[in-house]
PDB file of C-alpha atoms in Angstrom:
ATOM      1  CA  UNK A  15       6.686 -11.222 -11.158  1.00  0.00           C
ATOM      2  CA  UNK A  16       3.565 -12.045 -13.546  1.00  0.00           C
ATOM      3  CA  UNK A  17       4.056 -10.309 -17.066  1.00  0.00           C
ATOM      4  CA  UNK A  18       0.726  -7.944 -16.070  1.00  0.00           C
ATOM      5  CA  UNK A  19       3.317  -6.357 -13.333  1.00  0.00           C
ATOM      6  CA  UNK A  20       5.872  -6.119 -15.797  1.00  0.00           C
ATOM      7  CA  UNK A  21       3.515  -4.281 -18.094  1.00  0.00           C
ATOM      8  CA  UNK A  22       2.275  -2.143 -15.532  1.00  0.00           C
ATOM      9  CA  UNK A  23       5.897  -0.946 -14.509  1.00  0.00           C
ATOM     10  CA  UNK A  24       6.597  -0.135 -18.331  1.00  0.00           C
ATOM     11  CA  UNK A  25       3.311   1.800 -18.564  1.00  0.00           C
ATOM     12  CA  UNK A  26       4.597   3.199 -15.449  1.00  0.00           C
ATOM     13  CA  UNK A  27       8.193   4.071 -16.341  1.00  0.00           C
ATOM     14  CA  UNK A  28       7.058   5.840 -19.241  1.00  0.00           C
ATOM     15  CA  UNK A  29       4.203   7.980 -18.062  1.00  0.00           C
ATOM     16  CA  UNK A  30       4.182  11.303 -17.078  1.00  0.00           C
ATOM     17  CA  UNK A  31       2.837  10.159 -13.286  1.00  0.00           C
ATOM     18  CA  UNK A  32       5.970   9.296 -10.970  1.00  0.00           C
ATOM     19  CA  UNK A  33       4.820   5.748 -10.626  1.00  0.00           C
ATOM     20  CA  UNK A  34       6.848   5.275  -7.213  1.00  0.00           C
ATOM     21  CA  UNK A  35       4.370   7.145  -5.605  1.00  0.00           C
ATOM     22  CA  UNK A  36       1.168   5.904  -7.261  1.00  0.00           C
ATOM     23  CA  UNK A  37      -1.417   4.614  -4.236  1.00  0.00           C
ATOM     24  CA  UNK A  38      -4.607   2.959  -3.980  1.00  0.00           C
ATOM     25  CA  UNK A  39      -5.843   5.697  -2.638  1.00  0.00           C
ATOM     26  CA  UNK A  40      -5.466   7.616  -5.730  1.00  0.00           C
ATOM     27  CA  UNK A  41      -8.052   5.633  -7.166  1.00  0.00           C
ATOM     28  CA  UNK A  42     -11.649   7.225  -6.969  1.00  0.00           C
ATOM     29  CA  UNK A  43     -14.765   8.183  -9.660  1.00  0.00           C
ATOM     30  CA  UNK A  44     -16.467  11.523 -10.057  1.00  0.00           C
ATOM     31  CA  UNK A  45     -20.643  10.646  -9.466  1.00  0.00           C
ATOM     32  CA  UNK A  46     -21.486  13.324 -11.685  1.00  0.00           C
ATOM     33  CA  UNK A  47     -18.957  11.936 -14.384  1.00  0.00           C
ATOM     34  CA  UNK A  48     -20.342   8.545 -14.138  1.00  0.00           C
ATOM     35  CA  UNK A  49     -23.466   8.977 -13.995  1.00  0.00           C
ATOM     36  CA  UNK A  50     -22.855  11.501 -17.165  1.00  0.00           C
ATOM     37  CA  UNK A  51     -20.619   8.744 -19.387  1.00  0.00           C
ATOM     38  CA  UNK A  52     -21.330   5.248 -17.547  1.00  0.00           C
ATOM     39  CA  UNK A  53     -25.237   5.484 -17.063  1.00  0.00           C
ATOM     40  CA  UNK A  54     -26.246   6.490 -20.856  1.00  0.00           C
ATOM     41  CA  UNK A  55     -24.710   2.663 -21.772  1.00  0.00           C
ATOM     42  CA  UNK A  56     -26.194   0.489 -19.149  1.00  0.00           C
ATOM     43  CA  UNK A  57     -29.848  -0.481 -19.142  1.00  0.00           C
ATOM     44  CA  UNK A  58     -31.923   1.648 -16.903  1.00  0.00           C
ATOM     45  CA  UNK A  59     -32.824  -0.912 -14.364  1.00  0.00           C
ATOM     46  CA  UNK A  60     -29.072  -2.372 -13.874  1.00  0.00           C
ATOM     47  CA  UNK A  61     -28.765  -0.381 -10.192  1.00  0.00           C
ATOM     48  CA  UNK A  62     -31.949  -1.155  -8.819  1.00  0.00           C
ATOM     49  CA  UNK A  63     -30.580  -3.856  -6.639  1.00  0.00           C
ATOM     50  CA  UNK A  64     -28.191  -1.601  -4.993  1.00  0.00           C
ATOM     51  CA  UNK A  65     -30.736   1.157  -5.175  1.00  0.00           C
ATOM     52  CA  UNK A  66     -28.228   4.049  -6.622  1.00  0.00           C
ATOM     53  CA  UNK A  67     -25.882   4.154  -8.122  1.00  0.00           C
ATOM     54  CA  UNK A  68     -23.361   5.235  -5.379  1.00  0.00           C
ATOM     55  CA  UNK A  69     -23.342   1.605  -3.165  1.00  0.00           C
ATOM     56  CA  UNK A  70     -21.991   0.134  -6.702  1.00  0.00           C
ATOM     57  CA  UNK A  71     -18.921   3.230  -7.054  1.00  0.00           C
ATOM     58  CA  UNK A  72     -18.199   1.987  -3.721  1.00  0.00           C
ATOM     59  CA  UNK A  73     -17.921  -1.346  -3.974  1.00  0.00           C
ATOM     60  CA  UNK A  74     -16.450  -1.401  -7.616  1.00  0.00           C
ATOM     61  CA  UNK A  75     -13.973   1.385  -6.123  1.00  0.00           C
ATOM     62  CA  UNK A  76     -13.022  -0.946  -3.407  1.00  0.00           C
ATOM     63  CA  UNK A  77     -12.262  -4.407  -5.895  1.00  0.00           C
ATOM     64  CA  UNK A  78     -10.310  -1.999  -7.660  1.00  0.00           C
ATOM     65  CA  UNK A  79      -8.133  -1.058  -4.819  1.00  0.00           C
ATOM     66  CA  UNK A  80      -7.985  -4.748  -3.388  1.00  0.00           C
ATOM     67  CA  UNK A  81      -7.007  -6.276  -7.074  1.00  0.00           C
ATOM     68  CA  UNK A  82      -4.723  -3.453  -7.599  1.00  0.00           C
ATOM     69  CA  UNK A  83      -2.820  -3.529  -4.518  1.00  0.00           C
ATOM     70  CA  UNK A  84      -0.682  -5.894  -5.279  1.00  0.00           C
ATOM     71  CA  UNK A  85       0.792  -4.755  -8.654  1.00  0.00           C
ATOM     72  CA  UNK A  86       1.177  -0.972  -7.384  1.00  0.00           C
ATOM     73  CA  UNK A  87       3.155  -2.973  -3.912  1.00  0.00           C
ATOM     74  CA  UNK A  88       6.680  -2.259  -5.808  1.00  0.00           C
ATOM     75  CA  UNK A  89       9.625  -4.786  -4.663  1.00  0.00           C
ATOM     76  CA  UNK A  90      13.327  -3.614  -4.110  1.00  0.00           C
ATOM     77  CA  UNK A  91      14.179  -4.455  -7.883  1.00  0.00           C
ATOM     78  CA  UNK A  92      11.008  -2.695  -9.080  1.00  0.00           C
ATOM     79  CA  UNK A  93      12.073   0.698  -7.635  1.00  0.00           C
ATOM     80  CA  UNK A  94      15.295   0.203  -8.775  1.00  0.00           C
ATOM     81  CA  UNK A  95      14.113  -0.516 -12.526  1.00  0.00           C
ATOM     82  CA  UNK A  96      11.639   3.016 -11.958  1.00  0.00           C
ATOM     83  CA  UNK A  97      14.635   5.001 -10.436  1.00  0.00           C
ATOM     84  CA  UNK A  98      16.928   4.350 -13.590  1.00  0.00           C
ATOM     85  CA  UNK A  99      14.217   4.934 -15.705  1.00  0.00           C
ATOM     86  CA  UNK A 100      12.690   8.154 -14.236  1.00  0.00           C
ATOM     87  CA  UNK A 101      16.196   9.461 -12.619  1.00  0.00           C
ATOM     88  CA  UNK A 102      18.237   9.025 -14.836  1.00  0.00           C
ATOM     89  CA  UNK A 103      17.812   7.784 -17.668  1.00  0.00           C
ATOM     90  CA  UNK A 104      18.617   4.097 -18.069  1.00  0.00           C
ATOM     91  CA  UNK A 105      16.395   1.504 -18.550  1.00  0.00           C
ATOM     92  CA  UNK A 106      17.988  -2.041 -17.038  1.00  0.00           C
ATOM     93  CA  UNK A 107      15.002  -4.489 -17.569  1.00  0.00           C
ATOM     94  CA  UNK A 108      17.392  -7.051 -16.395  1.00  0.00           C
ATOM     95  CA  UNK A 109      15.627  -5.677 -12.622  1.00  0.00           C
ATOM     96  CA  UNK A 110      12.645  -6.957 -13.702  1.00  0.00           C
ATOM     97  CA  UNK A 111      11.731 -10.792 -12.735  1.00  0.00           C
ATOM     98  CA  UNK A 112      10.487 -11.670 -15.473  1.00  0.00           C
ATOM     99  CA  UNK A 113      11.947 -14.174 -18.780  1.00  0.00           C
ATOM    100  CA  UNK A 114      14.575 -12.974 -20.439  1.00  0.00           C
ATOM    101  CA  UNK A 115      12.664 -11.933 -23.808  1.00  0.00           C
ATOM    102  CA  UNK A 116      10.065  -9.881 -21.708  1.00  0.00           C
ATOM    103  CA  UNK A 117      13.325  -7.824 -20.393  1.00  0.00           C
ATOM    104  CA  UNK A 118      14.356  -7.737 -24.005  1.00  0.00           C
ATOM    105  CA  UNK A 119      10.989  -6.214 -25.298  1.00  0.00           C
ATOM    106  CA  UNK A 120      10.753  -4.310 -22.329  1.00  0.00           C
ATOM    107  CA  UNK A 121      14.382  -2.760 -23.339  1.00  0.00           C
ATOM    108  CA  UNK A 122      13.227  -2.232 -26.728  1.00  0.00           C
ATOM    109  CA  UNK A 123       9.587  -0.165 -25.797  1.00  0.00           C
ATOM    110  CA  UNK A 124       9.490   2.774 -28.193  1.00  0.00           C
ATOM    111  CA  UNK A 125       7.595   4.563 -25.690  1.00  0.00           C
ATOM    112  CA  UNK A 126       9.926   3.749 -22.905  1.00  0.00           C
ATOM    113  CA  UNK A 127      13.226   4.533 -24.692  1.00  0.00           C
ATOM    114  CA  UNK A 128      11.335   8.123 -25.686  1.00  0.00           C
ATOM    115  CA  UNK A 129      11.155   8.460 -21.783  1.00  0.00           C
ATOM    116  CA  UNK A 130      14.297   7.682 -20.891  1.00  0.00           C
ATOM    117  CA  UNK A 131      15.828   9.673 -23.518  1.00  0.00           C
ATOM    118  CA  UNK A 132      13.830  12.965 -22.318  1.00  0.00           C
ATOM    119  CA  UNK A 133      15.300  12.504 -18.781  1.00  0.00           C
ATOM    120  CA  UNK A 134      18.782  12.171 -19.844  1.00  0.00           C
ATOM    121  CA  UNK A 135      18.150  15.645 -21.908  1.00  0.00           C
ATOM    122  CA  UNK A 136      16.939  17.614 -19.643  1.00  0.00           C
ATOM    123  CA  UNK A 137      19.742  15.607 -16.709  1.00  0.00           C
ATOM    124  CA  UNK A 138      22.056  17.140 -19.830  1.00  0.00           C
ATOM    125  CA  UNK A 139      20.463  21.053 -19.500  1.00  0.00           C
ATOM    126  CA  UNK A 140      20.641  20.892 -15.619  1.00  0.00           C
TER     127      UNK A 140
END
């Protein structure tokens, strides 16, 4: 596992999303938003070789989904580390492939420990 897959399954673990069932289909723009937030800081002419600006939300929404693919493709060990986590609790970074002092600091995540510590209060009120 590369350390960007590690640090997308600790952004993961400690989200609000249930990052088992995150998809590349998921992954979309709004038009109206982009051309509202994204056109005001690019020079005027930048999509006059695609001629709008939709053929470039397609195409950038498709490399998205093709480089993304592969880190949201969760192995065995992956789910496992997200099941603890989410389930119940328990964060065991020793799942993770990855060096042992990226599990360590993975272990050690403030905002991950807050996570885990939420589940196992409200596993406590059930």
């Amino acid at each position: 596992m590369a350390t960007g897959q590690a640090a997308m399954l600790r952004f993961g673990a400690s989200g609000r999303a249930d990052w088992r069932k995150v998809s590349i289909d998921a992954i979309g723009a709004d038009e109206k938003e982009l051309q509202s937030k994204l056109l005001i800081c690019l020079p005027r002419a930048y999509f006059e070789a695609d001629g709008s600006v939709e053929p470039w939300t397609k195409e950038a929404i498709e490399e998205c989904r093709t480089r993304l693919e592969p880190v949201l493709a969760l192995t065995d060990k992956e789910r496992e580390f997200l099941d603890g986590v989410i389930d119940r609790g328990e964060i065991d970074a020793s799942l993770l492939d990855v060096d042992a002092d990226v599990q360590q600091r993975i272990g050690r995540l403030p905002m991950l420990n807050w996570e885990a510590g939420n589940v196992k209060k409200i596993s406590a009120k059930a």
